[in-house]
């Protein structure tokens, strides 16, 4: 009975939702005339193609920004609202006490305080364009006659979007792109328990410890740009803070990352490359870009075009929701695509605190204290937070563990966080406007040089044939430290930041002789870059593979076209896998029979035999991919058991992109090794192998035997042909807010059988740490651009333009994206009404003649 009742309620709920949904969708209409009261913005037109991608046309930049704010609100009102609340530290006011850890984190960083300070000092055009975006955004909400469904379901109240909120959204990007505050605690923990040398090796933090080194800018490029300075090894690493025994034993680990991983997209990867006209069929450059974020539905990217009549500007590309203008895209003259640069833009300093003072250079200085009052839904009293600052930044004294009853866990010491998001200046709009307006190569470079942050890598191409790379955004320069790898000693100013890089010091190369540039989050320059800013970074297998594909074709004298660019974005070869397999075979042939029992050997042999004629493509229908990646999973789980930390944090390291350099290097060495001591090392020891003479070889070989049982269990069959990678490697698209709520999650979430892994160009990272092969990560936006006048451009996002689950545009691109399809990216004034499905105008009407803000649908 109860079940029937429950079912009935559920059905009713779904039905009610459907009715409301259709009604709401009616309101998110893309047609007709809407009247606004901002004379300044005049008439704005928005046409939308069959995927409802908005093309916005206005007389001037203010009108265009107004229209963009309006369009973003039409499609992403709730997403932007939530993201902003998070950045403001106001989640508790929506969710009650459960939101407190997030709010404490974001209030400690003080994005809102920083943003207010910045907005007060913004230049006129910068502020007015941002204000126009906000006006358009708010105008949309206030023109609705009913609340959007997502607001109804979650019972939250809309608040007007302000320029402070736009800057908060910008600073969220600074935060997500500054990785060192995540890695420093893990490295420090490793160095505390073992040695600094081991910590650096396991993090591949030097050229020698990389499996393959592929840099964006090579020595020849550096010399061409006058940025070459020979690197001298040694005494460049930061001095680690001194920890007491008690602090070492304390649960020291990643302090703040989980807050972010839990709630936000983590834009930690991307591919972008550009090929010079010397190597293309048309003689003009080709550019490709696919940024990778954690999947969400709707995705973070919004495709759009801005047409600005009085300046003749045609700009098309993707924006990050909640941020004005276009972040990755093109104009008639220039195209640009970004990836994460991975420069060191954040540092932790261990502080010596007594009462409200901290010790620095022998003196006790006052901490600056700011009180924050956090409203909690359902409670009459707010939570009062005291944020304490050293001259470097706010004190962080906790780590976050979402599984604990009190998720904020005392670190056992205080560290101040110094990060580039504190820079009290934003060029969010002015730098993009410089790109919009650029008519020659020099002006494009000025646009990049103008950017304060976030720190990104950009590749660009121009209509007159230039290509290049620019590492933009200000990178901190330390007083006496070059590679700041560990948590540093705060009692001295010796390792403080003293300034930021100037445009002439930023890593860059223009029209390199090699004829192309590849960026895929790999080390941005060889160690010989002046200032040595890249010397402790890792290369990536994606950059290795893309470079391989381009060089191969150039060597053969073949020319590229746009279809080649698409094919490369769809490439599923695991390039490190390709290199490592021969070593695995060699070790297996020479050692498996001595290390494994007969029965284990036979199992392992069955598995490894399947890999013999495999092309190393991680395709959704490949069973070899399942065997290989299953082997790697079991192997990496067996490593570093002597590292005293949580299992989750150990896997963050051993299953992460740095550590694969370390263990692949070791495997290579074992296959060539005559010194048997190398087969048995401290980081291979486990309970299971304690009686084994060669602990490392045992782990490696037994993992092949174990993968058979593991996958038989996983698939429910021992027929390997049925072990298709896509079946266990589903790619998930969880909804921004309702991903885990019963019933709603079935309506809002999406899932697909997927190709790829962390190393493939067509990326899709399995969440091994969570003990699953599933993914929630991929190339959320793909764009390929041809600088030839006759050329065609293409784009695609992984969900759809609309966040409204009842809209046909909620997931219409999802279906194309999963098969590596694209949508035409047509731009320009003459295309504005061509091939369009919807058309809407926002018209100015003086307040006295305006009888209502309602839609006027009679046009259709
Ligand atoms: C890990 O912890 C155990 C028990 O507390 C201790 O015996 C061991 O020495 C620690 N290992 C390291 C590398 O610190
Ligand atoms: C580290 O701290 C310990 C205990 O406080 C002290 O004995 C030692 O001298 C310190 N080492 C350094 C290098 O400062
Ligand atoms: C393109 O080819 C021309 C003619 O061979 C050569 O002078 C130029 O350096 C090449 N440029 C690049 C970037 O490859
Ligand atoms: C991206 O972040 C996720 C955590 O959200 C992590 O598992 C993954 O290893 C990261 N990937 C890269 C390429 O840094
Ligand atoms: C609606 O639009 C039509 C055609 O553009 C126009 O004739 C009519 O006056 C408009 N109605 C209102 C209420 O603005």
Short mmCIF file of C-alpha atoms in Angstrom, two decimals, residues 206-405:
data_model
loop_
_atom_site.label_atom_id
_atom_site.label_comp_id
_atom_site.label_asym_id
_atom_site.label_seq_id
_atom_site.Cartn_x
_atom_site.Cartn_y
_atom_site.Cartn_z
CA UNK A 206 61.86 18.33 -12.82
CA UNK A 207 62.84 17.60 -16.41
CA UNK A 208 64.63 14.36 -15.54
CA UNK A 209 61.64 12.88 -13.77
CA UNK A 210 59.23 13.22 -16.69
CA UNK A 211 58.24 10.23 -18.76
CA UNK A 212 58.13 12.28 -21.95
CA UNK A 213 58.85 15.98 -22.11
CA UNK A 214 56.92 18.00 -24.66
CA UNK A 215 56.91 21.73 -24.06
CA UNK A 216 54.77 24.39 -25.70
CA UNK A 217 57.77 26.60 -26.37
CA UNK A 218 61.11 24.94 -27.20
CA UNK A 219 64.65 26.32 -27.00
CA UNK A 220 64.59 27.51 -30.60
CA UNK A 221 61.37 29.42 -29.91
CA UNK A 222 62.86 30.97 -26.78
CA UNK A 223 65.90 32.16 -28.66
CA UNK A 224 63.66 33.61 -31.37
CA UNK A 225 61.75 35.58 -28.73
CA UNK A 226 64.85 36.60 -26.78
CA UNK A 227 63.55 34.69 -23.78
CA UNK A 228 66.34 32.12 -23.58
CA UNK A 229 68.43 31.81 -20.45
CA UNK A 230 70.31 28.59 -19.68
CA UNK A 231 68.87 26.85 -16.64
CA UNK A 232 71.28 25.87 -13.90
CA UNK A 233 70.10 23.05 -11.70
CA UNK A 234 69.93 23.35 -7.94
CA UNK A 235 69.11 25.79 -5.16
CA UNK A 236 66.00 26.95 -6.88
CA UNK A 237 63.44 25.08 -4.86
CA UNK A 238 61.56 26.68 -2.02
CA UNK A 239 62.60 26.03 1.56
CA UNK A 240 60.03 23.91 3.26
CA UNK A 241 58.50 25.10 6.51
CA UNK A 242 59.64 23.33 9.66
CA UNK A 243 57.01 21.03 11.10
CA UNK A 244 56.90 19.56 14.61
CA UNK A 245 56.55 15.80 14.95
CA UNK A 246 53.01 16.33 16.09
CA UNK A 247 52.16 18.43 13.06
CA UNK A 248 53.75 15.88 10.77
CA UNK A 249 51.62 13.14 12.23
CA UNK A 250 48.53 15.31 12.13
CA UNK A 251 46.15 14.63 9.37
CA UNK A 252 47.90 16.91 6.94
CA UNK A 253 46.62 16.73 3.42
CA UNK A 254 44.88 18.68 0.72
CA UNK A 255 43.34 21.45 2.69
CA UNK A 256 40.77 23.13 0.55
CA UNK A 257 40.40 21.41 -2.76
CA UNK A 258 37.42 19.27 -1.87
CA UNK A 259 35.19 22.24 -1.38
CA UNK A 260 35.77 23.09 -5.00
CA UNK A 261 35.55 19.58 -6.36
CA UNK A 262 32.29 19.05 -4.59
CA UNK A 263 30.52 22.04 -6.03
CA UNK A 264 32.18 23.49 -9.04
CA UNK A 265 33.43 22.57 -12.42
CA UNK A 266 37.17 22.19 -12.19
CA UNK A 267 38.67 23.53 -15.41
CA UNK A 268 41.84 21.57 -15.05
CA UNK A 269 42.53 20.60 -18.61
CA UNK A 270 42.16 21.68 -22.20
CA UNK A 271 43.64 21.28 -25.66
CA UNK A 272 44.40 24.03 -28.14
CA UNK A 273 46.63 24.09 -31.17
CA UNK A 274 47.23 26.21 -34.21
CA UNK A 275 48.84 25.39 -37.53
CA UNK A 276 50.59 27.89 -39.79
CA UNK A 277 49.35 28.48 -43.34
CA UNK A 278 52.58 26.94 -44.67
CA UNK A 279 51.08 23.58 -43.69
CA UNK A 280 47.41 24.04 -44.57
CA UNK A 281 45.54 23.45 -47.80
CA UNK A 282 44.16 27.00 -47.93
CA UNK A 283 47.45 28.65 -46.98
CA UNK A 284 45.75 30.27 -43.97
CA UNK A 285 46.05 29.18 -40.34
CA UNK A 286 43.79 26.61 -38.67
CA UNK A 287 43.01 26.69 -34.96
CA UNK A 288 41.40 24.14 -32.63
CA UNK A 289 40.36 24.50 -29.01
CA UNK A 290 38.55 22.19 -26.60
CA UNK A 291 38.51 23.23 -22.96
CA UNK A 292 37.79 20.48 -20.42
CA UNK A 293 35.82 20.98 -17.27
CA UNK A 294 34.02 18.69 -14.95
CA UNK A 295 30.76 17.87 -16.70
CA UNK A 296 27.60 19.59 -15.60
CA UNK A 297 24.27 20.00 -17.28
CA UNK A 298 23.91 22.71 -18.41
CA UNK A 299 27.62 23.06 -19.16
CA UNK A 300 29.58 26.11 -18.10
CA UNK A 301 30.05 27.35 -21.66
CA UNK A 302 27.57 29.45 -23.56
CA UNK A 303 27.96 29.71 -27.32
CA UNK A 304 27.09 33.14 -28.66
CA UNK A 305 27.83 35.84 -31.21
CA UNK A 306 28.04 39.58 -30.65
CA UNK A 307 27.58 41.98 -33.57
CA UNK A 308 28.40 45.61 -32.84
CA UNK A 309 27.22 47.85 -35.66
CA UNK A 310 28.99 51.16 -35.07
CA UNK A 311 32.39 49.47 -34.78
CA UNK A 312 31.76 46.75 -37.35
CA UNK A 313 32.68 44.10 -34.78
CA UNK A 314 31.79 40.46 -35.40
CA UNK A 315 32.76 38.31 -32.41
CA UNK A 316 31.70 34.70 -32.01
CA UNK A 317 32.67 31.97 -29.57
CA UNK A 318 32.00 30.68 -26.10
CA UNK A 319 31.52 32.62 -22.90
CA UNK A 320 31.72 31.39 -19.35
CA UNK A 321 28.27 31.81 -17.89
CA UNK A 322 28.09 34.89 -15.67
CA UNK A 323 31.00 36.65 -17.35
CA UNK A 324 30.43 39.30 -20.05
CA UNK A 325 31.86 39.06 -23.58
CA UNK A 326 33.43 36.06 -25.32
CA UNK A 327 36.33 34.13 -23.83
CA UNK A 328 37.30 31.65 -26.60
CA UNK A 329 36.41 32.50 -30.16
CA UNK A 330 37.13 34.68 -33.12
CA UNK A 331 36.52 37.95 -34.92
CA UNK A 332 37.01 38.56 -38.64
CA UNK A 333 40.67 39.30 -37.93
CA UNK A 334 41.74 37.03 -35.06
CA UNK A 335 40.92 33.70 -33.43
CA UNK A 336 42.02 32.54 -30.01
CA UNK A 337 41.57 29.51 -27.75
CA UNK A 338 42.70 29.00 -24.19
CA UNK A 339 43.98 26.23 -21.95
CA UNK A 340 45.22 26.21 -18.35
CA UNK A 341 48.83 27.41 -18.16
CA UNK A 342 49.53 25.76 -14.78
CA UNK A 343 51.84 28.57 -13.72
CA UNK A 344 52.42 28.89 -9.99
CA UNK A 345 49.87 31.46 -8.89
CA UNK A 346 49.20 30.42 -5.30
CA UNK A 347 51.34 29.64 -2.27
CA UNK A 348 50.84 28.49 1.30
CA UNK A 349 53.03 29.80 4.14
CA UNK A 350 53.09 28.12 7.55
CA UNK A 351 52.67 30.87 10.11
CA UNK A 352 53.73 31.14 13.72
CA UNK A 353 50.69 32.61 15.50
CA UNK A 354 50.44 33.94 19.06
CA UNK A 355 47.18 35.59 20.14
CA UNK A 356 46.41 37.87 17.25
CA UNK A 357 49.96 38.36 16.07
CA UNK A 358 52.27 36.45 13.71
CA UNK A 359 56.02 36.19 13.68
CA UNK A 360 57.86 37.54 10.68
CA UNK A 361 61.55 38.49 10.40
CA UNK A 362 61.88 38.40 14.19
CA UNK A 363 58.93 40.65 14.91
CA UNK A 364 55.41 39.89 16.09
CA UNK A 365 53.01 41.70 13.77
CA UNK A 366 49.29 42.27 14.19
CA UNK A 367 46.97 40.10 12.13
CA UNK A 368 44.33 42.04 10.29
CA UNK A 369 40.94 40.76 11.39
CA UNK A 370 37.73 41.01 9.39
CA UNK A 371 34.39 39.88 10.78
CA UNK A 372 31.99 38.12 8.46
CA UNK A 373 28.42 37.42 9.40
CA UNK A 374 26.95 34.38 7.64
CA UNK A 375 23.17 34.07 7.52
CA UNK A 376 21.88 30.54 8.01
CA UNK A 377 18.46 29.50 6.77
CA UNK A 378 16.29 28.35 9.66
CA UNK A 379 18.44 29.96 12.33
CA UNK A 380 17.88 33.29 13.98
CA UNK A 381 21.54 33.90 14.75
CA UNK A 382 24.13 34.27 12.00
CA UNK A 383 27.46 32.47 12.14
CA UNK A 384 30.23 34.96 12.94
CA UNK A 385 33.51 34.24 11.22
CA UNK A 386 36.75 36.03 11.99
CA UNK A 387 39.01 36.07 8.96
CA UNK A 388 42.61 36.76 9.88
CA UNK A 389 45.15 38.12 7.44
CA UNK A 390 48.91 38.23 7.38
CA UNK A 391 50.47 40.56 4.82
CA UNK A 392 50.35 37.60 2.40
CA UNK A 393 46.72 36.70 2.61
CA UNK A 394 44.05 35.00 4.72
CA UNK A 395 44.84 32.25 7.24
CA UNK A 396 43.56 28.79 6.44
CA UNK A 397 43.73 26.47 9.38
CA UNK A 398 41.45 23.68 8.37
CA UNK A 399 40.98 21.02 5.79
CA UNK A 400 37.67 19.98 4.42
CA UNK A 401 36.34 16.46 4.65
CA UNK A 402 32.82 16.09 3.40
CA UNK A 403 32.52 12.65 5.00
CA UNK A 404 33.22 13.86 8.54
CA UNK A 405 30.48 15.03 10.91
#
